[in-house]
Structures are given as C-alpha cells and as structure tokens.
Coordinates of C-alpha atoms in Angstrom, one line a residue:
M13 CA 0.0 0.0 0.0
K14 CA 1.4 3.3 -1.1
Q15 CA 0.5 6.4 1.0
L16 CA -0.9 9.1 -1.2
L17 CA -2.0 11.7 1.4
T18 CA -0.7 11.8 4.9
T19 CA -2.7 12.5 8.0
E20 CA -1.2 16.0 8.2
Q21 CA -2.0 16.7 4.6
L22 CA -5.6 15.6 5.1
D23 CA -5.9 17.8 8.2
E24 CA -4.6 20.9 6.3
G25 CA -6.9 20.1 3.4
V26 CA -10.0 19.8 5.6
T27 CA -9.1 23.0 7.4
R28 CA -8.8 24.8 4.0
L29 CA -12.2 23.4 2.9
A30 CA -13.8 24.5 6.2
A31 CA -12.5 28.0 5.7
E32 CA -13.9 28.1 2.1
I33 CA -17.3 27.0 3.5
R34 CA -17.3 29.6 6.3
E35 CA -16.3 32.3 3.8
F36 CA -18.9 31.3 1.1
Y37 CA -21.9 30.9 3.4
A38 CA -20.9 33.8 5.7
Q39 CA -23.3 32.9 8.6
K40 CA -26.2 31.7 6.4
P41 CA -27.9 28.6 7.8
L42 CA -26.4 25.5 6.1
T43 CA -27.4 21.9 5.7
M44 CA -24.5 19.6 5.0
V45 CA -25.5 16.2 3.6
A46 CA -22.8 13.5 3.5
V47 CA -22.8 10.6 1.1
L48 CA -22.5 7.4 3.1
N49 CA -20.4 5.6 3.9
G50 CA -17.2 7.0 2.4
S51 CA -17.6 10.7 3.5
I52 CA -18.6 10.2 7.1
V53 CA -15.0 10.8 8.3
L54 CA -14.8 14.0 6.2
L55 CA -18.2 15.2 7.5
A56 CA -17.1 14.7 11.1
D57 CA -13.9 16.6 10.6
L58 CA -15.6 19.4 8.6
I59 CA -18.4 20.1 11.1
R60 CA -16.0 20.6 13.9
R61 CA -14.3 23.4 11.9
V62 CA -17.4 25.1 10.5
D63 CA -18.9 27.6 13.0
L64 CA -22.1 28.3 11.1
P65 CA -25.8 27.6 11.9
L66 CA -25.7 24.0 10.8
K67 CA -27.8 21.0 10.2
I68 CA -26.6 17.7 8.9
G69 CA -28.1 14.8 6.9
L70 CA -27.0 11.6 5.3
V71 CA -27.7 10.1 1.9
Q72 CA -26.7 6.5 0.9
A73 CA -25.5 6.4 -2.7
S74 CA -23.4 3.6 -4.0
S75 CA -22.2 2.4 -7.4
Y76 CA -19.4 0.2 -6.0
R77 CA -20.3 -3.1 -4.5
G78 CA -18.2 -5.8 -2.9
A79 CA -14.8 -6.2 -4.6
A80 CA -15.7 -4.0 -7.5
T81 CA -13.1 -1.3 -8.4
E82 CA -15.2 0.1 -11.3
P83 CA -18.6 1.7 -10.8
G84 CA -21.8 -0.1 -11.5
D85 CA -25.5 1.0 -11.4
L86 CA -26.1 3.8 -8.9
Q87 CA -28.4 3.2 -6.0
I88 CA -29.7 6.1 -3.9
E89 CA -31.4 6.0 -0.5
M90 CA -32.7 9.4 0.7
A91 CA -34.4 8.3 4.1
M92 CA -31.9 10.2 6.2
V93 CA -32.0 13.5 4.3
P94 CA -33.7 16.3 6.2
V95 CA -36.1 18.8 4.7
L96 CA -34.1 20.9 2.3
R97 CA -36.7 23.3 0.9
G98 CA -35.5 26.8 1.3
R99 CA -32.2 25.8 2.9
H100 CA -28.6 26.3 1.6
V101 CA -27.3 22.7 1.0
L102 CA -23.7 21.5 0.7
L103 CA -23.5 17.9 -0.6
V104 CA -20.3 16.3 0.9
D105 CA -18.7 13.3 -0.9
D106 CA -15.5 11.5 -0.6
I107 CA -14.4 11.2 -4.2
F108 CA -15.3 12.6 -7.6
D109 CA -14.4 9.8 -10.0
T110 CA -16.7 9.7 -13.1
G111 CA -19.0 12.3 -11.6
N112 CA -22.1 10.2 -12.1
T113 CA -22.9 9.9 -8.4
L114 CA -22.5 13.6 -7.7
S115 CA -24.5 14.6 -10.8
A116 CA -27.4 12.3 -9.9
L117 CA -27.4 13.4 -6.3
L118 CA -27.4 17.1 -7.2
A119 CA -30.4 16.5 -9.5
E120 CA -32.2 14.8 -6.7
F121 CA -31.5 17.6 -4.3
R122 CA -32.4 20.4 -6.7
A123 CA -35.9 18.7 -7.0
L124 CA -36.3 19.3 -3.3
K125 CA -36.3 23.1 -3.8
P126 CA -33.4 24.2 -1.6
A127 CA -32.3 27.9 -1.6
S128 CA -29.0 26.7 -3.1
V129 CA -27.1 23.5 -3.6
R130 CA -23.4 23.1 -3.9
S131 CA -20.9 20.3 -3.7
L132 CA -17.7 19.5 -1.9
V133 CA -15.5 16.5 -2.5
L134 CA -12.3 15.4 -0.7
L135 CA -10.7 13.9 -3.8
R136 CA -11.0 14.6 -7.5
K137 CA -9.6 11.8 -9.6
H138 CA -7.9 12.8 -12.9
G139 CA -9.0 11.4 -16.2
R140 CA -12.3 9.7 -15.2
R141 CA -14.9 12.4 -15.5
T142 CA -17.9 11.6 -17.8
V143 CA -20.3 14.4 -16.8
A144 CA -20.3 18.1 -17.5
I145 CA -20.4 19.2 -13.8
E146 CA -17.4 19.8 -11.5
P147 CA -17.5 20.0 -7.7
D148 CA -17.6 23.4 -6.2
H149 CA -15.0 22.6 -3.5
V150 CA -12.2 20.1 -3.9
G151 CA -9.8 19.0 -1.2
F152 CA -7.2 17.2 -3.4
E153 CA -6.4 16.2 -6.9
I154 CA -5.3 12.6 -7.2
P155 CA -4.2 10.3 -10.0
N156 CA -6.4 7.7 -11.6
E157 CA -5.7 5.0 -9.0
F158 CA -8.0 3.1 -6.6
V159 CA -7.6 4.6 -3.1
V160 CA -8.6 3.7 0.4
G161 CA -8.5 5.2 3.8
Y162 CA -10.0 8.2 5.5
G163 CA -13.5 6.7 4.9
L164 CA -12.8 5.2 1.5
D165 CA -12.9 1.4 1.4
Y166 CA -12.4 -1.8 -0.5
C167 CA -14.9 -4.5 0.5
D168 CA -15.7 -2.3 3.5
A169 CA -12.1 -2.5 4.8
Y170 CA -9.5 0.2 5.2
R171 CA -12.0 3.0 6.0
N172 CA -10.3 3.5 9.4
L173 CA -6.9 4.4 8.0
P174 CA -5.9 7.9 9.0
F175 CA -4.4 8.6 5.6
V176 CA -5.3 8.0 1.9
A177 CA -3.4 5.2 0.2
V178 CA -3.3 3.6 -3.2
L179 CA -4.4 -0.1 -2.9
E180 CA -1.9 -2.1 -4.9
P181 CA -2.6 -5.7 -6.1
S182 CA -0.5 -8.5 -4.8
E183 CA 1.7 -10.5 -7.2
D184 CA -1.3 -12.7 -8.2
G185 CA -3.3 -9.7 -9.2
S186 CA -5.8 -9.9 -6.3
I187 CA -6.3 -7.0 -3.9
P188 CA -5.5 -8.0 -0.3
L189 CA -7.9 -7.5 2.6
P190 CA -6.6 -6.8 6.1
S191 CA -6.6 -9.8 8.4

C-alpha cells in the first residue's frame, strides 16, 4: 500500500475546505448532507471546523459493491436526508471519479427546492470524469488509482486508515484484505 495523502495533509486540506465553506456561506444557515459511507469521516472533521448555523443529513449512494473497483449502477437512499426546501445545502462526498454519483445526487437535491445546492469532495480523480459538472469545492487532486483510507474502502475494509493510500494488487493480481 502506497500512502498518497498523509494525516497531516488531510488535516490541512480539511481546514482549508472548512475556511472556504465559512467564507462562502458567511453565517447563512447551512445543511451539510454527507454521502454514506465514504464521506462520514470527512463530515465529522468538517463540522468541527465550521462555525455556522448548521444541520446535517446523510444520503446513501453507492455504485461500487463488494470487490468492484469500477462503478456499476447507482443506488440512492434518501431516508436520512432532512427537509431541504429553502435551505442552503452542501453535498459532501469522498471522491469525484466519473462524476455520475454527484451529478445524480445534485439533480435529486435540486428537485427538493433548496435555496441553493453546492458540492464538496475530498478527492477529484484525474482522467475519469464523464459528466459536464465539476464539484464546487475540492480538497485534493489525485491520479487515476484506486484509493482507500479516511473513509474510503475496498470491500468495507480500510475505512479507518488515518491517511489515503493507493491499494496495490498482490503478485497474483488480487487485492488484499486486512486480516
């Protein structure tokens, strides 16, 4: 496993993103909605640094299942999303890969009539975008590699790593799971 972003780099990036949020929303009430499960660590770190009138919500959206390293069909579950009508909404996601998840979620959220809706991602992967949109706030640019840690997983493992790492296959081509 090759470390791509250290704990210190992540801390600096999240602090920078929080400052962007505070500046942009300038005391407007904000609802942050995090995409489960990968962005839960990012959400926890962000809300401790954002001193605004704040509500939070969660949305389940997944296009990766099991051992997949390429996205499949997107499934969205909105049961934990609070009322967004008339609120300023910031959608928080872990990674912008093809952009399909973010694009679909933004469309779903706009239909709920918020005052505004913007997006924030921890990581933007180079060379994979297939949609016209771009996230409004980006923590880090990364190469086109499969990454884990800081909430991102492989088969629901590695989420607890305090850094972001490239998951490298073993000699037989399989991707190892922690024991």
